[in-house]
Amino acid sequence: MASSSERIPNMRLEMEDFAFEERVTMYMLRQDKQREVRKKFLLHRLIFIARISPELADKRDLGGYYEQLYQDLQRYYQGDGVTGLLLLYPSYILHIVESSNDVLFSVLRDLGHMQRQGHSALILEPRILVISHDIPNRLFQQWSYKVLSVPARRLAAAEQTESHEKLVSESLTMLMKLGVEMLKTPKRSKNSADSVLDKEPELIVPQDNIEQLLKNEALLTPLQYLDTYDCPINVVMDSGHVFGSSNPTTV
């Protein structure tokens, strides 16, 4: 007859018996792939319009202002490159900026500061055409500005009756086409904006379109956008209200 020591297995287990070999699963691979894809989508685009201050003698000063601003922001937010295009019309600007969320909100806060300055600011009455989040690719290889000498074309009566939504859509379509054309230029070409706009001036959003869009109160100003963004969502959990009564009750 076998002894009890032979029948009962040895229950003393060493710590090594609980050690698991780390294995790479399909789930882990999918997570890693999603992280890589997500990194590529941390790119946003801001397009805004504004009126140039009549006191600004040289429009190139405005280009220099934004050039310095982006240099400062890229030093602060290292690795967040800024690309885009600033079009300086005789009376207005149209500005496209591509970068990280932090950089774009710094630009919006700078615009909000200009709004508070009133008529002493470099630009007046700014409005946001669109903010696009998590865009897959840049339309511009670098940031640059271009001073335009386009004449102030007057809109025909039919054009003046066009809805603001249609004006926004048409303007954005022209800008997307402009970006596609600029991507075809040699990388790091300093005169890419000049060459494309001189070759295809029909891609320039008419100045009168910008004038009409600035009158559209449905387009948010930077301060309105920031107020909405910064506004806390206050949910009071320690009190209640009896519907149909003007007297609040404490829970």
XYZ file of C-alpha atoms in Angstrom:
251
model
C 0.000 0.000 0.000
C 1.395 3.383 -0.928
C 2.213 5.701 1.887
C 0.270 8.893 2.433
C 3.319 10.889 1.464
C 3.305 9.159 -1.899
C -0.423 9.650 -2.492
C -0.545 13.357 -1.610
C 1.258 15.536 -4.154
C 3.786 18.024 -2.978
C 1.773 21.248 -2.297
C 4.820 23.376 -1.649
C 5.032 25.566 -4.694
C 7.872 27.843 -5.427
C 7.333 31.441 -6.553
C 8.782 30.525 -9.914
C 5.739 28.333 -10.523
C 3.569 31.471 -10.685
C 5.781 33.349 -13.088
C 4.128 33.991 -16.446
C 5.976 34.527 -19.644
C 5.011 37.857 -21.193
C 3.419 37.235 -24.554
C 2.485 39.644 -27.317
C -1.196 39.231 -28.073
C -3.229 40.430 -31.034
C -4.996 42.861 -28.688
C -1.666 44.420 -27.685
C -0.623 44.731 -31.322
C -3.898 46.468 -32.176
C -3.421 48.864 -29.258
C 0.088 49.741 -30.429
C -1.171 50.309 -33.955
C -3.967 52.565 -32.706
C -1.461 54.612 -30.703
C 0.691 55.095 -33.798
C -2.332 56.100 -35.872
C -3.516 58.450 -33.136
C -0.163 60.243 -33.082
C -0.533 61.037 -36.770
C -3.914 62.664 -36.149
C -2.838 65.121 -33.450
C -3.014 67.854 -36.043
C -5.584 70.612 -36.280
C -6.368 73.441 -38.679
C -7.673 76.936 -37.932
C -8.929 79.331 -40.614
C -9.944 82.852 -39.646
C -10.588 86.184 -41.332
C -10.296 89.759 -40.091
C -10.106 93.381 -41.103
C -6.686 95.042 -41.246
C -6.315 98.129 -39.095
C -6.333 101.245 -41.309
C -3.507 102.574 -39.125
C -1.165 99.787 -40.251
C 1.143 101.441 -42.780
C 2.981 98.339 -43.999
C 1.102 95.049 -44.208
C 4.392 93.168 -44.052
C 4.542 94.176 -40.391
C 1.575 91.889 -39.805
C 3.398 89.056 -41.553
C 6.423 89.714 -39.367
C 4.237 89.741 -36.248
C 2.871 86.251 -36.919
C 6.251 84.948 -38.005
C 7.678 85.963 -34.614
C 4.635 84.595 -32.766
C 5.038 81.162 -34.343
C 8.753 81.092 -33.619
C 8.003 81.809 -29.954
C 5.258 79.181 -29.804
C 7.447 76.521 -31.415
C 10.143 77.195 -28.831
C 7.572 76.825 -26.052
C 5.749 73.824 -27.554
C 8.760 71.973 -28.880
C 7.981 69.599 -31.714
C 4.707 71.304 -32.618
C 5.449 72.579 -36.103
C 3.386 75.393 -37.596
C 2.407 75.436 -41.268
C -0.111 77.491 -43.176
C -0.618 80.642 -45.177
C -1.456 84.254 -44.354
C -3.040 86.170 -47.228
C -2.823 89.952 -46.811
C -5.462 91.706 -48.897
C -5.680 95.504 -49.261
C -8.209 95.658 -46.407
C -8.542 92.142 -44.971
C -6.637 89.006 -44.017
C -7.349 85.324 -44.483
C -5.182 83.112 -42.313
C -4.752 79.321 -42.334
C -2.803 77.736 -39.459
C -1.982 74.038 -39.053
C -0.478 72.829 -35.802
C -1.227 71.230 -32.440
C -4.220 72.070 -30.286
C -2.017 74.014 -27.848
C -0.603 76.218 -30.583
C -3.985 76.938 -32.150
C -5.502 77.939 -28.821
C -2.535 80.217 -28.194
C -3.304 81.881 -31.537
C -6.975 82.214 -30.568
C -6.063 83.761 -27.223
C -3.787 86.202 -28.998
C -6.691 87.130 -31.279
C -8.912 87.533 -28.230
C -6.354 89.913 -26.758
C -6.456 91.926 -29.986
C -10.243 92.061 -29.754
C -9.989 93.593 -26.294
C -7.527 96.179 -27.598
C -10.168 97.560 -29.938
C -9.099 99.930 -32.699
C -5.473 99.980 -31.526
C -4.951 96.344 -32.571
C -3.229 95.232 -35.761
C -6.368 93.445 -36.962
C -10.023 94.137 -36.228
C -13.245 92.135 -36.045
C -11.746 88.635 -36.428
C -14.094 85.734 -37.093
C -13.447 82.007 -37.300
C -14.327 80.318 -40.574
C -13.599 76.799 -39.368
C -11.579 74.760 -36.897
C -10.847 71.209 -38.086
C -9.622 68.663 -35.541
C -7.580 65.506 -36.088
C -6.866 66.163 -39.737
C -4.848 63.385 -41.424
C -2.393 65.546 -43.385
C -1.082 69.057 -43.738
C -2.000 71.111 -46.774
C 1.073 73.317 -46.414
C 4.731 72.401 -46.077
C 5.667 75.550 -44.175
C 4.151 78.793 -42.906
C 4.389 81.848 -45.154
C 2.563 85.048 -45.990
C 1.698 86.776 -49.209
C 0.777 90.432 -49.789
C -1.952 90.626 -52.428
C -2.743 93.589 -54.629
C -6.113 92.358 -55.836
C -8.681 95.028 -56.718
C -11.795 95.388 -54.613
C -14.299 93.592 -56.838
C -17.913 94.495 -56.187
C -20.298 91.595 -55.823
C -23.142 91.409 -58.267
C -26.682 91.580 -56.963
C -27.108 87.818 -57.372
C -23.917 87.177 -55.432
C -24.979 89.489 -52.614
C -28.070 87.382 -52.046
C -26.059 84.161 -51.693
C -26.338 82.552 -48.297
C -23.438 82.858 -45.905
C -23.269 79.072 -45.770
C -22.627 78.974 -49.510
C -19.976 81.680 -49.230
C -18.212 79.730 -46.477
C -18.380 76.513 -48.505
C -17.048 78.166 -51.663
C -14.224 79.883 -49.775
C -13.141 76.690 -48.031
C -13.228 74.760 -51.314
C -10.936 77.329 -52.939
C -8.540 77.167 -49.981
C -8.406 73.370 -50.097
C -7.604 73.500 -53.815
C -4.938 76.106 -53.116
C -3.366 73.874 -50.481
C -3.332 70.894 -52.844
C -1.549 72.970 -55.487
C 1.001 74.239 -52.976
C 1.789 70.667 -51.937
C 2.979 70.071 -55.495
C 5.688 72.728 -55.206
C 9.244 71.761 -54.207
C 9.591 71.233 -50.481
C 10.892 74.229 -48.515
C 10.481 76.524 -51.476
C 10.241 80.031 -50.038
C 8.286 81.306 -53.019
C 5.730 78.491 -53.215
C 2.811 80.802 -52.392
C 3.965 83.359 -54.957
C 4.374 80.817 -57.739
C 1.021 79.099 -57.166
C -1.024 82.279 -56.705
C 0.598 83.955 -59.701
C -0.063 80.886 -61.817
C -3.614 80.251 -60.603
C -5.119 83.513 -59.303
C -8.603 82.007 -59.487
C -7.760 80.141 -56.268
C -7.610 83.424 -54.358
C -10.767 83.952 -52.303
C -12.275 87.265 -53.486
C -11.848 90.113 -51.039
C -15.558 90.906 -51.269
C -16.334 87.393 -50.023
C -14.351 88.122 -46.880
C -16.163 91.424 -46.441
C -19.513 89.640 -46.627
C -18.414 86.844 -44.287
C -17.261 89.309 -41.633
C -20.867 90.520 -41.453
C -22.067 86.998 -40.658
C -22.772 86.914 -36.927
C -23.161 83.140 -37.084
C -19.367 82.936 -37.402
C -17.888 83.065 -33.917
C -15.320 85.609 -32.873
C -12.258 84.233 -31.039
C -13.585 85.573 -27.721
C -16.948 83.898 -28.255
C -15.245 80.612 -29.101
C -12.930 80.814 -26.081
C -15.791 81.722 -23.751
C -17.648 78.622 -24.899
C -14.539 76.461 -24.620
C -13.535 77.749 -21.167
C -17.044 77.819 -19.719
C -17.357 75.133 -17.015
C -20.255 72.743 -17.060
C -21.803 73.404 -13.649
C -23.820 70.485 -12.382
C -25.028 71.133 -8.835
C -25.317 67.735 -7.197
C -26.294 68.793 -3.651
C -29.519 70.600 -4.478
C -32.661 70.024 -6.452
C -35.634 71.863 -7.841
C -39.290 71.007 -7.763
C -40.598 71.508 -11.291
C -43.548 73.870 -11.392
C -42.362 75.636 -8.248
C -40.296 78.797 -7.972
C -38.755 77.636 -4.713
C -35.616 75.465 -4.911
C -35.332 72.629 -2.458
C -32.148 71.327 -0.921
C -31.593 67.618 -1.109
